[in-house]
Coordinates of C-alpha atoms and ligand atoms in Angstrom, one line a residue:
M1 CA -29.2 2.8 8.9
T2 CA -30.9 3.6 5.7
A3 CA -30.7 1.2 2.9
I4 CA -32.4 0.7 -0.4
Q5 CA -31.9 -2.5 -2.3
E6 CA -33.0 -3.3 -5.7
F7 CA -32.9 -6.7 -7.0
G8 CA -33.8 -6.7 -10.7
D9 CA -34.5 -9.1 -13.5
Q10 CA -34.2 -12.5 -12.0
G11 CA -33.9 -14.3 -15.2
N12 CA -35.0 -17.9 -14.9
G13 CA -35.1 -17.6 -11.2
M14 CA -34.4 -20.2 -8.6
H15 CA -36.0 -22.1 -5.7
D16 CA -38.7 -21.0 -3.4
G17 CA -37.4 -17.7 -2.0
R18 CA -37.2 -19.0 1.6
Y19 CA -33.5 -18.4 1.6
G20 CA -33.8 -15.7 -1.0
P21 CA -31.8 -12.5 -0.7
G22 CA -34.8 -10.3 0.0
E23 CA -35.8 -12.2 3.1
Q24 CA -32.3 -12.1 4.4
L25 CA -31.8 -8.5 3.7
R26 CA -35.0 -7.7 5.6
R27 CA -33.8 -9.9 8.5
A28 CA -30.6 -7.9 8.5
G29 CA -32.6 -4.8 9.3
L30 CA -32.5 -3.1 5.9
R31 CA -35.6 -1.0 5.6
K32 CA -36.6 -0.5 2.1
L33 CA -36.8 -2.6 -1.0
I34 CA -37.6 -0.4 -3.9
R35 CA -38.4 -3.3 -6.1
R36 CA -40.3 -6.4 -5.2
P37 CA -38.2 -8.8 -3.3
P38 CA -36.7 -11.4 -5.5
V39 CA -38.6 -14.6 -5.6
F40 CA -36.7 -17.3 -7.4
R41 CA -39.0 -20.0 -8.7
G42 CA -39.0 -22.9 -11.0
L43 CA -35.9 -24.8 -10.1
G44 CA -35.2 -27.4 -7.5
P45 CA -32.1 -28.7 -5.9
G46 CA -29.5 -29.9 -8.4
E47 CA -31.1 -27.9 -11.3
T48 CA -29.3 -25.1 -13.0
G49 CA -30.5 -21.8 -14.2
L50 CA -29.6 -18.1 -14.7
V51 CA -30.1 -15.4 -12.1
R52 CA -29.3 -11.8 -12.3
A53 CA -29.4 -10.1 -8.9
V54 CA -28.1 -6.5 -9.1
A55 CA -28.3 -4.7 -5.8
E56 CA -28.3 -1.0 -5.4
I57 CA -27.6 -0.4 -1.7
R58 CA -27.2 2.8 0.1
A59 CA -26.4 3.1 3.8
D60 CA -24.8 5.6 6.0
T61 CA -23.5 3.4 8.8
R62 CA -21.7 0.2 8.9
S63 CA -24.1 -2.5 8.0
E64 CA -23.7 -6.2 7.6
I65 CA -25.8 -7.9 5.1
R66 CA -26.2 -11.6 5.1
V67 CA -27.8 -13.3 2.2
Q68 CA -28.6 -17.0 2.3
G69 CA -29.5 -18.7 -0.9
C70 CA -28.0 -20.1 -4.0
G71 CA -26.2 -18.7 -6.9
F72 CA -24.0 -15.7 -7.4
F73 CA -24.6 -12.2 -6.1
R74 CA -22.4 -9.3 -6.8
F75 CA -23.1 -6.0 -5.3
R76 CA -22.5 -2.8 -7.3
V77 CA -22.5 -0.2 -4.6
S78 CA -23.6 3.4 -5.2
A79 CA -21.8 6.3 -3.7
P80 CA -21.3 7.1 -0.9
L81 CA -21.1 3.5 0.1
Q82 CA -17.9 1.5 0.3
A83 CA -18.1 -2.2 0.2
F84 CA -15.8 -4.4 2.1
G85 CA -15.3 -8.0 2.9
D86 CA -16.5 -10.8 0.9
L87 CA -19.7 -11.9 -0.8
D88 CA -19.6 -15.6 -0.6
S89 CA -20.7 -17.9 -3.2
G90 CA -21.5 -21.6 -2.9
P91 CA -19.0 -24.3 -3.5
T92 CA -20.4 -25.1 -6.9
N93 CA -19.9 -21.5 -7.9
S94 CA -16.2 -21.4 -8.1
R95 CA -16.1 -18.7 -10.8
M96 CA -18.1 -15.6 -11.4
A97 CA -19.4 -15.9 -14.9
C98 CA -19.9 -12.2 -15.5
W99 CA -21.1 -9.1 -13.9
G100 CA -24.5 -9.6 -12.2
T101 CA -25.4 -12.7 -14.2
A102 CA -24.3 -16.1 -13.4
R103 CA -25.1 -19.7 -13.8
F104 CA -25.8 -21.5 -10.6
V105 CA -26.6 -24.9 -9.3
V106 CA -29.3 -25.0 -6.7
L107 CA -28.3 -26.9 -3.6
A108 CA -30.1 -26.9 -0.3
Q109 CA -28.4 -24.0 1.4
F110 CA -25.3 -21.9 0.9
Q111 CA -24.2 -18.9 2.9
H112 CA -23.7 -15.7 1.1
T113 CA -22.2 -12.8 3.0
A114 CA -21.6 -9.2 2.0
T115 CA -20.2 -6.7 4.4
L116 CA -20.8 -3.1 3.5
L117 CA -19.1 -0.3 5.2
A118 CA -20.1 3.3 4.7
R119 CA -18.0 5.1 7.3
H120 CA -15.4 7.7 6.1
A121 CA -16.5 7.2 2.6
P122 CA -16.2 10.3 0.4
A123 CA -19.0 10.6 -2.1
S124 CA -16.8 10.2 -5.1
H125 CA -15.7 6.7 -4.2
R126 CA -17.2 3.7 -5.7
G127 CA -16.7 0.3 -4.2
F128 CA -17.8 -3.2 -4.6
A129 CA -18.0 -6.4 -2.8
S130 CA -15.9 -9.3 -4.0
V131 CA -16.6 -12.9 -4.0
T132 CA -15.0 -15.7 -2.2
S133 CA -16.1 -19.1 -1.3
P134 CA -16.4 -20.5 2.2
A135 CA -15.9 -24.0 0.8
N136 CA -12.2 -23.4 -0.2
A137 CA -12.9 -23.4 -3.9
A138 CA -10.1 -23.5 -6.6
R139 CA -10.3 -20.7 -9.1
N140 CA -8.2 -19.9 -12.1
H141 CA -7.1 -16.4 -13.1
K142 CA -4.9 -15.3 -16.0
V143 CA -3.0 -13.1 -13.6
V144 CA -2.9 -13.2 -9.8
V145 CA -1.4 -10.1 -8.1
V146 CA -0.4 -10.6 -4.5
G147 CA -0.6 -7.2 -2.8
G148 CA -2.9 -4.2 -3.3
G149 CA -0.3 -1.6 -2.4
S150 CA 1.2 1.0 -4.8
A151 CA 2.7 -1.7 -7.0
G152 CA -0.3 -4.1 -7.0
L153 CA -2.8 -1.4 -7.9
A154 CA -0.7 0.3 -10.6
I155 CA 0.2 -3.0 -12.2
S156 CA -3.3 -4.5 -12.1
H157 CA -4.9 -1.4 -13.6
Q158 CA -2.2 -1.0 -16.2
L159 CA -2.8 -4.6 -17.3
L160 CA -6.6 -4.0 -17.3
R161 CA -6.1 -0.9 -19.4
T162 CA -4.6 -2.8 -22.3
G163 CA -8.1 -4.0 -23.0
K164 CA -6.9 -7.6 -23.2
F165 CA -8.6 -8.9 -20.0
S166 CA -12.1 -9.8 -19.2
Q167 CA -14.1 -9.7 -16.0
D168 CA -12.1 -11.5 -13.2
D169 CA -9.2 -12.5 -15.5
I170 CA -7.0 -10.5 -13.0
A171 CA -7.2 -11.1 -9.3
I172 CA -5.7 -9.1 -6.4
V173 CA -5.1 -10.7 -3.1
D174 CA -4.7 -8.4 -0.1
P175 CA -6.2 -8.7 3.4
A176 CA -6.0 -4.9 4.1
E177 CA -9.1 -2.9 4.6
W178 CA -7.3 0.3 3.9
H179 CA -4.8 1.5 1.3
H180 CA -2.4 4.2 2.6
Y181 CA -0.5 6.8 0.7
Q182 CA 2.6 6.2 2.7
P183 CA 4.8 8.9 1.1
G184 CA 2.5 11.3 2.8
W185 CA 3.4 10.1 6.3
T186 CA 6.5 12.3 6.5
L187 CA 4.1 15.2 6.0
V188 CA 1.9 14.0 8.8
G189 CA 5.0 13.8 11.0
G190 CA 5.7 17.5 10.1
G191 CA 2.1 18.5 11.1
L192 CA 1.3 19.2 7.4
K193 CA -1.3 16.6 6.8
N194 CA -3.9 14.4 8.6
K195 CA -3.2 10.7 8.3
N196 CA -6.9 9.9 7.6
D197 CA -6.8 12.0 4.5
L198 CA -4.1 9.8 3.0
R199 CA -6.0 6.5 3.1
R200 CA -8.8 5.0 1.1
P201 CA -10.7 1.8 1.5
L202 CA -8.8 -0.7 -0.6
A203 CA -11.9 -2.0 -2.2
S204 CA -12.8 1.4 -3.5
L205 CA -9.6 1.6 -5.5
V206 CA -10.1 -1.7 -7.3
D207 CA -11.8 -1.7 -10.6
P208 CA -14.9 -3.9 -10.6
K209 CA -13.5 -5.8 -13.5
L210 CA -10.8 -7.1 -11.2
R211 CA -11.4 -9.8 -8.6
L212 CA -10.4 -8.8 -5.1
Y213 CA -9.7 -11.5 -2.5
Q214 CA -9.5 -9.7 0.8
D215 CA -7.5 -12.5 2.4
S216 CA -4.0 -13.2 3.3
L217 CA -1.5 -15.2 1.3
A218 CA -0.7 -18.5 3.0
T219 CA 1.6 -20.3 0.6
F220 CA 3.1 -20.2 -2.9
A221 CA 3.4 -23.3 -5.0
P222 CA 5.1 -22.0 -8.1
E223 CA 5.7 -25.5 -9.5
N224 CA 1.9 -25.9 -9.7
N225 CA 1.1 -22.3 -10.6
T226 CA -1.0 -22.1 -7.4
V227 CA -1.3 -19.9 -4.4
T228 CA -3.3 -20.8 -1.2
L229 CA -5.0 -18.1 0.7
G230 CA -5.4 -17.7 4.4
R231 CA -8.9 -19.0 4.4
G232 CA -8.0 -22.0 2.3
D233 CA -9.0 -21.0 -1.2
K234 CA -6.6 -22.1 -3.9
L235 CA -6.0 -19.8 -6.9
T236 CA -4.3 -21.0 -10.0
Y237 CA -2.7 -18.6 -12.5
D238 CA -0.9 -18.3 -15.8
Q239 CA 1.2 -15.4 -14.5
L240 CA 1.9 -14.4 -10.9
V241 CA 2.8 -10.9 -9.7
V242 CA 4.2 -10.8 -6.1
V243 CA 4.1 -7.3 -4.7
P244 CA 3.0 -7.5 -1.0
G245 CA 5.5 -4.9 0.2
I246 CA 7.8 -5.1 3.2
K247 CA 7.0 -5.9 6.8
I248 CA 7.6 -3.4 9.6
E249 CA 9.2 -5.2 12.5
M250 CA 8.8 -2.9 15.6
G251 CA 9.7 -5.7 17.9
K252 CA 13.2 -6.0 16.5
I253 CA 14.3 -3.0 18.5
K254 CA 14.0 -4.0 22.2
G255 CA 11.7 -1.7 24.1
L256 CA 10.4 0.1 21.0
P257 CA 6.9 -1.3 20.9
E258 CA 6.3 -0.3 24.5
A259 CA 7.9 3.1 24.0
V260 CA 5.9 4.1 20.9
A261 CA 2.7 2.8 22.5
D262 CA 3.1 4.9 25.6
P263 CA 1.3 8.2 24.9
K264 CA 3.4 10.0 27.5
S265 CA 6.8 9.0 26.0
N266 CA 8.4 11.2 23.3
V267 CA 9.3 8.1 21.2
S268 CA 7.4 7.9 17.9
S269 CA 7.7 6.8 14.3
I270 CA 6.2 8.0 11.0
Y271 CA 6.5 4.4 9.7
T272 CA 3.1 3.0 10.8
F273 CA -0.4 4.4 10.6
E274 CA -0.9 3.8 14.4
T275 CA 2.1 5.8 15.4
V276 CA 2.4 8.5 12.7
D277 CA 0.1 11.0 14.4
K278 CA 2.1 10.8 17.6
V279 CA 5.1 12.4 15.9
F280 CA 4.2 16.0 15.6
G281 CA 2.9 16.2 19.1
T282 CA 6.3 15.1 20.4
F283 CA 7.9 17.9 18.4
E284 CA 5.5 20.5 19.9
R285 CA 5.9 19.2 23.4
L286 CA 9.7 19.3 23.5
K287 CA 11.0 22.6 24.7
S288 CA 14.5 21.6 25.6
G289 CA 16.8 18.6 25.7
Q290 CA 18.3 16.0 23.4
A291 CA 16.5 14.9 20.2
I292 CA 17.7 11.8 18.3
F293 CA 16.5 10.7 14.9
T294 CA 17.5 7.1 13.9
Q295 CA 17.9 5.1 10.8
P296 CA 18.5 1.3 11.2
A297 CA 20.8 -1.1 9.6
G298 CA 19.3 -3.2 6.8
V299 CA 16.7 -2.5 4.2
V300 CA 14.1 0.1 4.9
K301 CA 11.5 1.7 2.6
C302 CA 12.1 5.3 1.7
A303 CA 15.7 5.7 2.9
G304 CA 15.3 9.4 3.0
A305 CA 12.3 9.6 5.3
P306 CA 14.4 9.1 8.5
Q307 CA 16.0 12.5 7.9
K308 CA 13.1 14.2 6.2
V309 CA 11.3 14.2 9.5
M310 CA 14.4 15.4 11.3
W311 CA 14.7 18.4 9.0
L312 CA 11.1 19.4 9.6
A313 CA 11.5 19.1 13.4
L314 CA 14.7 21.2 13.2
D315 CA 12.9 23.9 11.2
H316 CA 9.9 23.7 13.7
W317 CA 12.2 24.2 16.7
K318 CA 14.2 26.9 14.9
R319 CA 11.0 28.9 14.2
A320 CA 9.9 28.4 17.8
G321 CA 13.2 29.8 19.0
Q322 CA 14.2 26.5 20.7
Y323 CA 17.0 25.6 18.3
Q324 CA 20.0 27.5 17.3
A325 CA 22.7 25.8 15.3
H326 CA 26.2 25.9 16.8
N327 CA 25.1 27.5 19.9
A328 CA 26.0 25.7 23.1
N329 CA 23.0 27.3 24.8
S330 CA 20.5 26.1 22.3
P331 CA 17.6 24.6 24.4
I332 CA 17.3 21.7 22.0
K333 CA 20.2 19.6 20.6
I334 CA 19.8 17.3 17.6
A335 CA 21.6 14.1 16.6
F336 CA 21.1 11.9 13.5
A337 CA 22.0 8.3 14.4
T338 CA 22.2 6.2 11.3
A339 CA 23.6 2.8 10.7
L340 CA 25.0 4.1 7.4
P341 CA 28.5 5.6 7.0
G342 CA 27.0 8.8 5.5
M343 CA 23.8 10.8 5.2
F344 CA 22.5 9.0 2.2
G345 CA 23.3 6.1 -0.1
V346 CA 23.8 8.2 -3.3
P347 CA 27.1 10.1 -3.3
K348 CA 25.8 13.3 -5.0
Y349 CA 22.9 13.8 -2.5
S350 CA 24.9 12.5 0.4
A351 CA 27.4 15.2 -0.1
A352 CA 24.8 17.9 -0.3
L353 CA 23.0 16.6 2.8
E354 CA 26.3 16.4 4.7
V355 CA 26.8 20.1 4.0
L356 CA 23.3 20.8 5.4
R357 CA 24.0 18.7 8.5
Q358 CA 27.2 20.6 9.3
E359 CA 25.7 24.0 8.6
R360 CA 22.7 23.2 10.8
G361 CA 24.7 21.9 13.7
V362 CA 23.3 18.4 13.7
E363 CA 25.5 15.8 15.4
G364 CA 26.2 12.9 13.1
L365 CA 26.3 9.5 14.8
F366 CA 27.3 7.4 11.8
Q367 CA 27.3 3.6 11.9
H368 CA 25.1 3.7 14.9
D369 CA 22.4 1.1 14.8
L370 CA 19.6 1.5 17.4
V371 CA 19.1 -1.9 19.1
E372 CA 17.4 -1.1 22.4
I373 CA 15.5 1.6 24.3
V374 CA 16.0 1.4 28.0
D375 CA 13.6 3.0 30.5
G376 CA 12.0 5.0 27.7
N377 CA 14.9 7.6 27.9
T378 CA 18.1 5.8 26.9
A379 CA 19.1 4.6 23.4
V380 CA 21.5 1.7 22.9
F381 CA 23.4 1.7 19.6
A382 CA 25.4 -1.2 18.2
L383 CA 28.6 -0.2 16.5
P384 CA 30.5 -2.1 13.8
D385 CA 33.7 -4.1 14.2
G386 CA 32.8 -5.6 17.5
K387 CA 33.0 -2.2 19.3
E388 CA 31.2 -1.8 22.6
P389 CA 27.6 -0.5 22.2
V390 CA 27.1 3.1 23.1
R391 CA 24.2 4.5 25.3
R392 CA 22.8 7.9 24.8
R393 CA 20.1 9.6 26.9
F394 CA 17.4 11.4 25.0
D395 CA 14.3 13.6 25.6
L396 CA 12.8 12.8 22.2
M397 CA 13.5 10.1 19.7
H398 CA 12.1 9.5 16.3
V399 CA 12.7 5.8 15.5
V400 CA 12.7 4.1 12.1
P401 CA 11.9 0.4 12.9
K402 CA 13.7 -2.5 11.3
M403 CA 12.0 -4.0 8.3
G404 CA 12.1 -7.3 6.4
P405 CA 10.3 -9.5 3.9
H406 CA 6.9 -11.0 4.8
G407 CA 7.3 -14.6 6.2
F408 CA 5.1 -16.0 3.4
V409 CA 7.6 -14.7 0.9
K410 CA 10.8 -15.4 2.8
N411 CA 9.8 -19.0 3.5
S412 CA 8.8 -19.7 -0.1
P413 CA 10.6 -21.0 -3.1
L414 CA 10.4 -17.5 -4.6
A415 CA 12.8 -15.9 -2.1
D416 CA 16.5 -15.1 -2.5
A417 CA 18.9 -15.5 0.4
A418 CA 17.7 -12.3 2.0
G419 CA 14.0 -13.3 1.7
F420 CA 13.0 -11.0 -1.1
V421 CA 11.4 -12.1 -4.4
D422 CA 14.3 -13.1 -6.5
V423 CA 13.9 -11.3 -9.8
D424 CA 16.1 -10.1 -12.6
N425 CA 17.2 -6.5 -12.0
A426 CA 16.2 -5.3 -15.5
T427 CA 13.3 -7.5 -16.6
L428 CA 11.6 -8.0 -13.2
Q429 CA 11.1 -11.7 -14.1
H430 CA 11.7 -14.3 -11.4
K431 CA 15.1 -16.0 -11.8
K432 CA 13.7 -19.5 -11.5
F433 CA 10.0 -19.3 -12.3
A434 CA 9.5 -17.5 -15.7
N435 CA 5.8 -16.8 -15.0
V436 CA 6.5 -15.0 -11.7
W437 CA 7.2 -11.3 -11.5
S438 CA 7.9 -8.8 -8.7
A439 CA 8.4 -5.1 -8.1
G440 CA 8.5 -2.7 -5.3
D441 CA 9.4 -3.3 -1.6
A442 CA 9.0 -7.1 -1.7
S443 CA 11.4 -7.5 -4.7
S444 CA 15.1 -8.2 -4.7
L445 CA 15.6 -5.1 -7.0
P446 CA 18.7 -3.4 -5.6
T447 CA 17.3 0.1 -5.6
S448 CA 15.7 2.4 -3.0
K449 CA 12.2 1.2 -2.1
T450 CA 9.8 4.0 -3.0
A451 CA 6.4 4.6 -4.7
A452 CA 8.3 6.6 -7.3
A453 CA 10.3 3.5 -8.2
I454 CA 7.0 1.8 -8.9
T455 CA 6.2 4.4 -11.6
A456 CA 9.2 3.1 -13.6
Q457 CA 9.0 -0.6 -12.6
A458 CA 5.3 -1.2 -13.3
P459 CA 5.3 -0.5 -17.1
V460 CA 8.4 -2.8 -17.5
L461 CA 6.7 -5.6 -15.6
V462 CA 3.4 -5.2 -17.4
H463 CA 5.0 -5.2 -20.8
N464 CA 7.1 -8.3 -20.1
L465 CA 4.2 -10.1 -18.4
L466 CA 1.9 -9.5 -21.3
Q467 CA 4.4 -10.7 -23.8
A468 CA 4.9 -13.9 -21.8
L469 CA 1.2 -14.4 -21.5
E470 CA 0.6 -13.9 -25.2
S471 CA 3.5 -16.0 -26.4
G472 CA 3.0 -18.8 -23.9
G473 CA 6.3 -17.9 -22.3
K474 CA 8.2 -18.0 -25.6
T475 CA 9.2 -14.3 -25.8
K476 CA 12.3 -13.2 -23.9
A477 CA 11.6 -10.5 -21.3
E478 CA 13.0 -7.1 -22.2
P479 CA 15.7 -5.8 -19.8
S480 CA 14.4 -2.2 -19.6
Y481 CA 14.3 -1.2 -16.0
D482 CA 17.3 0.9 -15.1
G483 CA 16.8 1.1 -11.3
Y484 CA 15.0 4.5 -11.4
T485 CA 13.8 5.6 -8.0
S486 CA 13.3 8.9 -6.3
C487 CA 13.4 10.5 -2.9
P488 CA 11.8 13.9 -2.6
L489 CA 13.8 14.9 0.5
L490 CA 12.1 17.6 2.7
T491 CA 15.0 19.7 4.0
E492 CA 12.8 22.3 5.7
Y493 CA 9.2 23.6 5.6
G494 CA 8.8 24.8 2.0
K495 CA 11.9 23.1 0.4
V496 CA 12.6 19.7 -1.1
M497 CA 15.8 18.2 -2.6
L498 CA 14.4 16.0 -5.4
A499 CA 16.9 13.1 -5.4
E500 CA 16.3 10.9 -8.5
F501 CA 18.7 8.1 -9.4
K502 CA 19.1 4.7 -11.0
Y503 CA 21.2 1.7 -10.2
A504 CA 24.6 2.2 -8.7
G505 CA 23.5 5.6 -7.3
V506 CA 23.8 7.3 -10.6
P507 CA 21.6 10.5 -10.7
K508 CA 18.8 10.5 -13.3
E509 CA 17.2 13.9 -12.8
T510 CA 13.9 14.7 -14.6
F511 CA 14.4 18.4 -14.4
A512 CA 18.0 18.5 -15.6
K513 CA 16.7 19.4 -19.0
F514 CA 15.5 22.7 -17.6
G515 CA 19.0 23.3 -16.3
L516 CA 18.1 22.6 -12.7
D517 CA 20.5 20.8 -10.3
Q518 CA 18.2 18.7 -8.1
A519 CA 20.7 18.6 -5.2
T520 CA 19.6 22.2 -4.5
P521 CA 16.4 22.2 -2.3
R522 CA 13.6 24.1 -4.0
R523 CA 10.1 25.4 -3.3
A524 CA 8.7 24.0 -6.6
F525 CA 9.8 20.5 -5.6
Y526 CA 8.2 21.0 -2.2
H527 CA 4.9 21.6 -3.9
L528 CA 5.4 18.5 -6.1
K529 CA 5.9 16.5 -2.9
K530 CA 3.2 18.0 -0.7
D531 CA 0.4 18.8 -3.2
F532 CA 1.0 17.3 -6.6
F533 CA 2.2 13.7 -5.9
P534 CA -0.6 12.9 -3.3
W535 CA -3.1 14.2 -5.8
V536 CA -1.8 12.4 -8.9
Y537 CA -1.3 9.2 -6.9
Y538 CA -5.0 8.7 -6.2
K539 CA -6.2 10.5 -9.3
S540 CA -4.0 8.5 -11.7
M541 CA -1.2 6.3 -10.3
V542 CA -3.4 3.7 -8.6
K543 CA -5.6 3.6 -11.7
G544 CA -2.7 2.8 -14.0
T545 CA -2.4 6.1 -15.8
W546 CA 0.7 7.7 -14.2
G547 CA 4.2 7.1 -15.5
G548 CA 6.1 9.2 -13.0
P549 CA 8.8 11.3 -14.8
K550 CA 7.1 10.3 -18.1
G551 CA 3.8 12.0 -17.0
W552 CA 0.5 10.5 -17.9
V553 CA 0.4 7.1 -19.7
N554 CA -2.3 4.7 -20.9
V555 CA -4.8 7.5 -21.1
K556 CA -7.2 6.6 -24.0
Ligands
LIG1 C1 6.2 10.2 -8.8 O1 5.7 9.9 -9.8 C2 5.5 9.9 -7.6 O2 4.3 9.3 -7.6 C3 3.2 10.0 -7.6 C4 6.1 10.3 -6.3 O3 5.3 10.1 -5.2 C5 5.3 9.0 -4.6 C6 7.4 10.8 -6.3 O4 7.9 11.0 -5.2 C7 8.1 11.0 -7.5 C8 9.5 11.6 -7.4 C9 7.5 10.7 -8.7 C10 8.3 11.0 -10.0 C11 7.7 12.1 -10.8 C12 8.3 13.2 -11.3 C13 7.5 14.2 -12.0 C14 9.7 13.5 -11.0

């Protein structure tokens, strides 16, 4: 480990240095202090003073730094370091006053902890360590955003870009170490991308002006404008944004967890980071036999993904000479088993996909809901209207697990009957609590759950939330979200059908103005999906400057 710390300008200083950061950093094994170690003098227990402790730390391996002492420390981390975890502040220091400079009260001993992680950190990423208290402090923020996924990052940074928020006015709560570009996982399934290239350390995507609590959400108390975090901290807020996404429930299909975890089985799923890189290997391994691709009953994110991965597999086997449509001697046979009555929820695209299915000789098992995997080679499907379940043997199966709202949302006063955050379809404002908002997968919005939907939802939420904040809740929220979402449907290697639609399954196609019918799969749309969207996502969308079909927004 190599590390350089620099503690500059200690202001008025504080106690005798015995528990000072320098000593603890040295004890933690960090080699080089390029400035003199901080010695804080002149104040005794109970006295207050100002300290500025700005650390420049570089390391090339995972390093944990423990700092015991008093006061606030915030670490600005220079590339290529990424910072994770929490830098703890004492119980008297319930709020960070400002970047690097803080008032503090000297007490006998507080524990300050920063965990810095340098692995897998591309040089261009900056990161920071956030601050939480081990003593379950109460903190107030103008806006608390629960979730650091696509919605949480886009919304927080769009709010920040209005210029109306100061340091730590906005807080994000998310326990995740990594942020994933999940729309890319179909491409991993097709052998086109590496899953590790699609993720970034969450902390590296959060602007230092935002406060990141890397902690879970325990409970909501919207009557008191308070949330309680997993480690006990309470946050109060003026406005609350609830965007934690949707939970993958592998265990709801019997036998699925065991089957996907078995490296020898040909059962896989693009829907989790742990299983996504198993998928393409199963396609390569299968030389003959029955392949089944499933889509469950109930809400799932990205309703097109279950068949995108099938179309890529079909193309792969076709090119390898192992699949011939409508040929009884085709070594591989393919079935699409979906709980839906058709190929897709939107009539226009469903019709086009049904044509593809028939042309390509894929068996359609409609209203088939996978409920169990027996012996790793037999699928059990529930059928509607009390019909007997059917069993089908398979040699390869791609499974889309069941999904549902997180328990902390479902069991909260914010949930609708289905467990999603109960918001108005057009304003994104909670139906009961006017200072609560939701978007994305966790919300009750009756549209397809995709990152593209966030591009349209985020600006509506941000506009309405700001108005509410500035008017003290007196302004009526504007009903301007029309349900826009999109599904760039891979139909083969090199082609995408760019489904774009709004509420009630009405198409809303961005490229119609160029005379294009987006139900026709095209190469240009493939490059949008494979190359442009992943790029613009990390370059702009998570930073709050991408408006989807509207192009770049909020760029000053
Ligand atoms: C989009 O903006 C976006 O985000 C980067 C996607 O990736 C998740 C999309 O799939 C789509 C369709 C959009 C919408 C943008 C255009 C230009 C149609």
